[in-house]
Amino acid sequence: MSDKNLRINQQIRAKEIRVIDDQGKQVGVMPVYEALRLAQDRNLDLVEVAPNAQPPVCRIIDFGKFMYERTKKEREAKKGQKAIEIKELRIRPKTNWYHTGFKLKRVREFIAAGNKIRVRVIFRAREITHTTIGREILEKVAIELADVASIEQAPLMDGKSLMMLLTPGPMKGGPEAAKNMIRNTRVVVPPPEELTPAP
């Protein structure tokens, strides 16, 4: 039962309930009116926490404080869950590897921050017939980053580009495994009518 649907005080329908007091001790099974009196004597609320139990379980607590603490914990949990972003590294087949090396330094920072990396080799015009060049570039990138990233998705054609997806965490088997994975992946080049311009 969600917090919004929790029954408190006079909303509790059961005639008999099992009661846990504000110290966390089991008081026992008693009529609901008796438990309500106990809660009122302590200026607290009676909250049904396990409605499906036989008999239902109720706690004597400060409901306002309970909801505040619960909301605070949920907010803190959300803060801790950082959304994983996918960053993209775009490379052209004719890009000098020296320049790509500079980009890889930035990619390492993204990986260290927990981001996934989509590496995309973008082809123009007739370059699309030379996918082996694109595969070699992806192989170099995967080998270079094998100490910090592993291949989550092997190379595949996506429109007029060849792409792979890297995820944080060293490649199991190291650079050699990265190289073999790329070399053993069959890349299918779509027929010209299916090709769409790369984004």
PDB file of C-alpha atoms in Angstrom:
ATOM      1  CA  MET A   1       0.000   0.000   0.000  1.00  0.00           C
ATOM      2  CA  SER A   2       1.433   3.410  -0.993  1.00  0.00           C
ATOM      3  CA  ASP A   3       1.835   6.245   1.526  1.00  0.00           C
ATOM      4  CA  LYS A   4      -1.118   8.104  -0.060  1.00  0.00           C
ATOM      5  CA  ASN A   5      -3.423   5.146   0.642  1.00  0.00           C
ATOM      6  CA  LEU A   6      -2.330   4.541   4.234  1.00  0.00           C
ATOM      7  CA  ARG A   7      -5.305   4.499   6.582  1.00  0.00           C
ATOM      8  CA  ILE A   8      -4.864   6.531   9.740  1.00  0.00           C
ATOM      9  CA  ASN A   9      -6.903   6.904  12.927  1.00  0.00           C
ATOM     10  CA  GLN A  10     -10.693   6.733  12.218  1.00  0.00           C
ATOM     11  CA  GLN A  11     -10.060   5.564   8.616  1.00  0.00           C
ATOM     12  CA  ILE A  12      -8.967   2.122   9.904  1.00  0.00           C
ATOM     13  CA  ARG A  13     -11.831  -0.308   9.171  1.00  0.00           C
ATOM     14  CA  ALA A  14     -10.704  -3.447  11.020  1.00  0.00           C
ATOM     15  CA  LYS A  15     -12.343  -4.185  14.361  1.00  0.00           C
ATOM     16  CA  GLU A  16      -9.217  -5.821  15.835  1.00  0.00           C
ATOM     17  CA  ILE A  17      -5.604  -4.939  15.059  1.00  0.00           C
ATOM     18  CA  ARG A  18      -2.070  -5.863  16.094  1.00  0.00           C
ATOM     19  CA  VAL A  19      -0.418  -2.775  17.600  1.00  0.00           C
ATOM     20  CA  ILE A  20       3.230  -1.666  17.597  1.00  0.00           C
ATOM     21  CA  ASP A  21       3.902   1.335  19.831  1.00  0.00           C
ATOM     22  CA  ASP A  22       6.050   4.420  19.176  1.00  0.00           C
ATOM     23  CA  GLN A  23       9.089   2.626  20.658  1.00  0.00           C
ATOM     24  CA  GLY A  24       8.750  -0.226  18.130  1.00  0.00           C
ATOM     25  CA  LYS A  25       7.499  -2.712  20.746  1.00  0.00           C
ATOM     26  CA  GLN A  26       4.594  -5.081  20.056  1.00  0.00           C
ATOM     27  CA  VAL A  27       1.701  -4.196  22.344  1.00  0.00           C
ATOM     28  CA  GLY A  28      -0.454  -7.076  21.090  1.00  0.00           C
ATOM     29  CA  VAL A  29      -3.873  -7.601  19.496  1.00  0.00           C
ATOM     30  CA  MET A  30      -6.643  -5.271  20.647  1.00  0.00           C
ATOM     31  CA  PRO A  31      -9.856  -3.588  19.460  1.00  0.00           C
ATOM     32  CA  VAL A  32      -9.193  -0.594  17.210  1.00  0.00           C
ATOM     33  CA  TYR A  33     -10.939   1.853  19.615  1.00  0.00           C
ATOM     34  CA  GLU A  34      -8.484   0.842  22.378  1.00  0.00           C
ATOM     35  CA  ALA A  35      -5.485   1.392  20.104  1.00  0.00           C
ATOM     36  CA  LEU A  36      -6.887   4.785  19.089  1.00  0.00           C
ATOM     37  CA  ARG A  37      -7.130   5.763  22.762  1.00  0.00           C
ATOM     38  CA  LEU A  38      -3.480   4.688  23.293  1.00  0.00           C
ATOM     39  CA  ALA A  39      -2.372   6.830  20.335  1.00  0.00           C
ATOM     40  CA  GLN A  40      -4.429   9.845  21.476  1.00  0.00           C
ATOM     41  CA  ASP A  41      -3.009   9.596  25.019  1.00  0.00           C
ATOM     42  CA  ARG A  42       0.461  10.036  23.493  1.00  0.00           C
ATOM     43  CA  ASN A  43      -0.639  12.778  21.042  1.00  0.00           C
ATOM     44  CA  LEU A  44       0.250  10.470  18.148  1.00  0.00           C
ATOM     45  CA  ASP A  45      -1.534   8.776  15.231  1.00  0.00           C
ATOM     46  CA  LEU A  46      -2.565   5.184  14.637  1.00  0.00           C
ATOM     47  CA  VAL A  47      -1.375   4.145  11.154  1.00  0.00           C
ATOM     48  CA  GLU A  48      -2.299   0.893   9.387  1.00  0.00           C
ATOM     49  CA  VAL A  49       1.027  -0.361   7.949  1.00  0.00           C
ATOM     50  CA  ALA A  50       0.093  -3.943   6.973  1.00  0.00           C
ATOM     51  CA  PRO A  51      -3.614  -4.028   6.017  1.00  0.00           C
ATOM     52  CA  ASN A  52      -3.449  -7.555   4.539  1.00  0.00           C
ATOM     53  CA  ALA A  53      -2.045  -9.213   7.671  1.00  0.00           C
ATOM     54  CA  GLN A  54      -4.394 -11.177   9.940  1.00  0.00           C
ATOM     55  CA  PRO A  55      -5.154  -9.139  11.988  1.00  0.00           C
ATOM     56  CA  PRO A  56      -3.967  -5.899  10.260  1.00  0.00           C
ATOM     57  CA  VAL A  57      -0.841  -4.324  11.786  1.00  0.00           C
ATOM     58  CA  CYS A  58      -0.962  -0.716  12.981  1.00  0.00           C
ATOM     59  CA  ARG A  59       1.763   1.513  14.398  1.00  0.00           C
ATOM     60  CA  ILE A  60       1.484   4.377  16.837  1.00  0.00           C
ATOM     61  CA  ILE A  61       3.548   7.177  15.273  1.00  0.00           C
ATOM     62  CA  ASP A  62       3.598  10.875  14.449  1.00  0.00           C
ATOM     63  CA  PHE A  63       2.152  10.604  10.925  1.00  0.00           C
ATOM     64  CA  GLY A  64       3.314  14.066   9.808  1.00  0.00           C
ATOM     65  CA  LYS A  65       6.894  13.351  10.906  1.00  0.00           C
ATOM     66  CA  PHE A  66       6.719   9.857   9.340  1.00  0.00           C
ATOM     67  CA  MET A  67       5.670  11.311   5.941  1.00  0.00           C
ATOM     68  CA  TYR A  68       8.327  14.041   6.149  1.00  0.00           C
ATOM     69  CA  GLU A  69      11.088  11.475   6.839  1.00  0.00           C
ATOM     70  CA  ARG A  70       9.830   9.202   4.033  1.00  0.00           C
ATOM     71  CA  THR A  71       9.776  12.070   1.491  1.00  0.00           C
ATOM     72  CA  LYS A  72      13.255  13.197   2.588  1.00  0.00           C
ATOM     73  CA  LYS A  73      14.653   9.658   2.092  1.00  0.00           C
ATOM     74  CA  GLU A  74      13.061   9.389  -1.364  1.00  0.00           C
ATOM     75  CA  ARG A  75      14.570  12.742  -2.385  1.00  0.00           C
ATOM     76  CA  GLU A  76      18.031  11.666  -1.190  1.00  0.00           C
ATOM     77  CA  ALA A  77      17.708   8.358  -3.050  1.00  0.00           C
ATOM     78  CA  LYS A  78      16.829  10.224  -6.266  1.00  0.00           C
ATOM     79  CA  LYS A  79      19.875  12.476  -5.820  1.00  0.00           C
ATOM     80  CA  GLY A  80      22.090   9.397  -5.606  1.00  0.00           C
ATOM     81  CA  GLN A  81      20.684   7.962  -8.835  1.00  0.00           C
ATOM     82  CA  LYS A  82      22.586   9.881 -11.463  1.00  0.00           C
ATOM     83  CA  ALA A  83      21.101   9.504 -14.938  1.00  0.00           C
ATOM     84  CA  ILE A  84      23.478   7.793 -17.355  1.00  0.00           C
ATOM     85  CA  GLU A  85      24.109   9.983 -20.363  1.00  0.00           C
ATOM     86  CA  ILE A  86      25.248   8.789 -23.771  1.00  0.00           C
ATOM     87  CA  LYS A  87      27.924  11.094 -25.164  1.00  0.00           C
ATOM     88  CA  GLU A  88      28.887  10.895 -28.817  1.00  0.00           C
ATOM     89  CA  LEU A  89      32.307  10.903 -30.454  1.00  0.00           C
ATOM     90  CA  ARG A  90      32.070  11.655 -34.188  1.00  0.00           C
ATOM     91  CA  ILE A  91      34.956  10.810 -36.468  1.00  0.00           C
ATOM     92  CA  ARG A  92      35.363  11.129 -40.242  1.00  0.00           C
ATOM     93  CA  PRO A  93      37.346   8.445 -42.113  1.00  0.00           C
ATOM     94  CA  LYS A  94      39.905  11.062 -43.175  1.00  0.00           C
ATOM     95  CA  THR A  95      40.399  12.495 -39.676  1.00  0.00           C
ATOM     96  CA  ASN A  96      44.046  12.449 -38.621  1.00  0.00           C
ATOM     97  CA  TRP A  97      44.552  10.001 -35.719  1.00  0.00           C
ATOM     98  CA  TYR A  98      46.578  12.682 -33.912  1.00  0.00           C
ATOM     99  CA  HIS A  99      43.399  14.833 -33.665  1.00  0.00           C
ATOM    100  CA  THR A 100      41.302  11.830 -32.640  1.00  0.00           C
ATOM    101  CA  GLY A 101      43.785  11.268 -29.795  1.00  0.00           C
ATOM    102  CA  PHE A 102      42.850  14.686 -28.355  1.00  0.00           C
ATOM    103  CA  LYS A 103      39.158  13.775 -28.504  1.00  0.00           C
ATOM    104  CA  LEU A 104      39.854  10.495 -26.701  1.00  0.00           C
ATOM    105  CA  LYS A 105      41.244  12.399 -23.696  1.00  0.00           C
ATOM    106  CA  ARG A 106      37.836  14.093 -23.360  1.00  0.00           C
ATOM    107  CA  VAL A 107      36.087  10.734 -23.878  1.00  0.00           C
ATOM    108  CA  ARG A 108      38.079   9.297 -20.946  1.00  0.00           C
ATOM    109  CA  GLU A 109      36.698  12.101 -18.738  1.00  0.00           C
ATOM    110  CA  PHE A 110      33.127  11.272 -19.811  1.00  0.00           C
ATOM    111  CA  ILE A 111      33.689   7.573 -19.069  1.00  0.00           C
ATOM    112  CA  ALA A 112      35.175   8.406 -15.649  1.00  0.00           C
ATOM    113  CA  ALA A 113      31.959  10.370 -14.937  1.00  0.00           C
ATOM    114  CA  GLY A 114      29.939   7.212 -15.673  1.00  0.00           C
ATOM    115  CA  ASN A 115      28.704   8.123 -19.164  1.00  0.00           C
ATOM    116  CA  LYS A 116      28.360   5.714 -22.069  1.00  0.00           C
ATOM    117  CA  ILE A 117      30.022   6.681 -25.345  1.00  0.00           C
ATOM    118  CA  ARG A 118      28.604   6.234 -28.837  1.00  0.00           C
ATOM    119  CA  VAL A 119      31.508   6.249 -31.288  1.00  0.00           C
ATOM    120  CA  ARG A 120      30.333   7.124 -34.787  1.00  0.00           C
ATOM    121  CA  VAL A 121      32.393   7.079 -38.008  1.00  0.00           C
ATOM    122  CA  ILE A 122      30.514   9.266 -40.496  1.00  0.00           C
ATOM    123  CA  PHE A 123      30.816   8.506 -44.216  1.00  0.00           C
ATOM    124  CA  ARG A 124      30.087  10.904 -47.062  1.00  0.00           C
ATOM    125  CA  ALA A 125      29.216  10.020 -50.661  1.00  0.00           C
ATOM    126  CA  ARG A 126      31.239   7.040 -51.931  1.00  0.00           C
ATOM    127  CA  GLU A 127      33.170   6.627 -48.674  1.00  0.00           C
ATOM    128  CA  ILE A 128      30.338   4.305 -47.594  1.00  0.00           C
ATOM    129  CA  THR A 129      31.845   1.550 -49.751  1.00  0.00           C
ATOM    130  CA  HIS A 130      34.981   1.601 -47.566  1.00  0.00           C
ATOM    131  CA  THR A 131      33.494   0.444 -44.258  1.00  0.00           C
ATOM    132  CA  THR A 132      36.755  -1.387 -43.499  1.00  0.00           C
ATOM    133  CA  ILE A 133      38.340   2.024 -42.833  1.00  0.00           C
ATOM    134  CA  GLY A 134      35.550   2.798 -40.362  1.00  0.00           C
ATOM    135  CA  ARG A 135      36.008  -0.574 -38.699  1.00  0.00           C
ATOM    136  CA  GLU A 136      39.763   0.065 -38.325  1.00  0.00           C
ATOM    137  CA  ILE A 137      39.028   3.422 -36.675  1.00  0.00           C
ATOM    138  CA  LEU A 138      36.562   1.833 -34.224  1.00  0.00           C
ATOM    139  CA  GLU A 139      39.113  -0.905 -33.508  1.00  0.00           C
ATOM    140  CA  LYS A 140      41.782   1.686 -32.667  1.00  0.00           C
ATOM    141  CA  VAL A 141      39.352   3.562 -30.388  1.00  0.00           C
ATOM    142  CA  ALA A 142      38.268   0.367 -28.591  1.00  0.00           C
ATOM    143  CA  ILE A 143      41.891  -0.733 -28.075  1.00  0.00           C
ATOM    144  CA  GLU A 144      42.908   2.732 -26.863  1.00  0.00           C
ATOM    145  CA  LEU A 145      40.055   2.809 -24.308  1.00  0.00           C
ATOM    146  CA  ALA A 146      40.043  -0.895 -23.310  1.00  0.00           C
ATOM    147  CA  ASP A 147      41.490  -0.042 -19.871  1.00  0.00           C
ATOM    148  CA  VAL A 148      38.442   2.114 -18.999  1.00  0.00           C
ATOM    149  CA  ALA A 149      35.610   1.081 -21.346  1.00  0.00           C
ATOM    150  CA  SER A 150      34.134  -2.110 -22.752  1.00  0.00           C
ATOM    151  CA  ILE A 151      32.139  -2.640 -25.926  1.00  0.00           C
ATOM    152  CA  GLU A 152      28.430  -2.841 -25.132  1.00  0.00           C
ATOM    153  CA  GLN A 153      27.287  -2.834 -28.759  1.00  0.00           C
ATOM    154  CA  ALA A 154      29.540  -4.093 -31.541  1.00  0.00           C
ATOM    155  CA  PRO A 155      29.909  -1.995 -34.725  1.00  0.00           C
ATOM    156  CA  LEU A 156      26.832  -1.681 -36.912  1.00  0.00           C
ATOM    157  CA  MET A 157      25.687   0.532 -39.760  1.00  0.00           C
ATOM    158  CA  ASP A 158      23.322   3.330 -38.819  1.00  0.00           C
ATOM    159  CA  GLY A 159      22.370   5.274 -41.939  1.00  0.00           C
ATOM    160  CA  LYS A 160      25.597   6.606 -43.435  1.00  0.00           C
ATOM    161  CA  SER A 161      27.632   5.978 -40.315  1.00  0.00           C
ATOM    162  CA  LEU A 162      29.264   3.038 -38.576  1.00  0.00           C
ATOM    163  CA  MET A 163      28.788   3.104 -34.826  1.00  0.00           C
ATOM    164  CA  MET A 164      29.553   1.186 -31.636  1.00  0.00           C
ATOM    165  CA  LEU A 165      28.589   1.778 -28.021  1.00  0.00           C
ATOM    166  CA  LEU A 166      31.101   1.784 -25.163  1.00  0.00           C
ATOM    167  CA  THR A 167      30.203   1.469 -21.500  1.00  0.00           C
ATOM    168  CA  PRO A 168      32.316   2.357 -18.419  1.00  0.00           C
ATOM    169  CA  GLY A 169      34.441  -0.477 -17.012  1.00  0.00           C
ATOM    170  CA  PRO A 170      37.565  -2.168 -18.406  1.00  0.00           C
ATOM    171  CA  MET A 171      37.109  -4.523 -21.368  1.00  0.00           C
ATOM    172  CA  LYS A 172      37.132  -8.133 -20.175  1.00  0.00           C
ATOM    173  CA  GLY A 173      40.114  -9.695 -21.911  1.00  0.00           C
ATOM    174  CA  GLY A 174      41.737  -6.302 -22.528  1.00  0.00           C
ATOM    175  CA  PRO A 175      42.663  -4.691 -25.874  1.00  0.00           C
ATOM    176  CA  GLU A 176      43.006  -8.089 -27.591  1.00  0.00           C
ATOM    177  CA  ALA A 177      39.377  -8.960 -26.781  1.00  0.00           C
ATOM    178  CA  ALA A 178      38.225  -5.554 -28.058  1.00  0.00           C
ATOM    179  CA  LYS A 179      40.147  -6.060 -31.298  1.00  0.00           C
ATOM    180  CA  ASN A 180      38.731  -9.567 -31.823  1.00  0.00           C
ATOM    181  CA  MET A 181      35.172  -8.474 -31.100  1.00  0.00           C
ATOM    182  CA  ILE A 182      35.335  -5.771 -33.761  1.00  0.00           C
ATOM    183  CA  ARG A 183      37.106  -7.954 -36.325  1.00  0.00           C
ATOM    184  CA  ASN A 184      34.591 -10.767 -35.864  1.00  0.00           C
ATOM    185  CA  THR A 185      31.542  -8.522 -36.256  1.00  0.00           C
ATOM    186  CA  ARG A 186      29.885  -8.662 -39.655  1.00  0.00           C
ATOM    187  CA  VAL A 187      28.934  -5.172 -40.815  1.00  0.00           C
ATOM    188  CA  VAL A 188      26.118  -5.097 -43.362  1.00  0.00           C
ATOM    189  CA  VAL A 189      26.074  -2.052 -45.643  1.00  0.00           C
ATOM    190  CA  PRO A 190      22.463  -1.241 -46.584  1.00  0.00           C
ATOM    191  CA  PRO A 191      21.550  -0.802 -50.279  1.00  0.00           C
ATOM    192  CA  PRO A 192      21.843   2.825 -51.556  1.00  0.00           C
ATOM    193  CA  GLU A 193      18.057   3.463 -51.475  1.00  0.00           C
ATOM    194  CA  GLU A 194      17.989   2.689 -47.740  1.00  0.00           C
ATOM    195  CA  LEU A 195      20.782   5.079 -46.889  1.00  0.00           C
ATOM    196  CA  THR A 196      19.738   8.245 -45.160  1.00  0.00           C
ATOM    197  CA  PRO A 197      22.044  11.178 -44.482  1.00  0.00           C
ATOM    198  CA  ALA A 198      23.973  10.881 -41.235  1.00  0.00           C
ATOM    199  CA  PRO A 199      22.714  13.265 -38.526  1.00  0.00           C
TER     200      PRO A 199
END
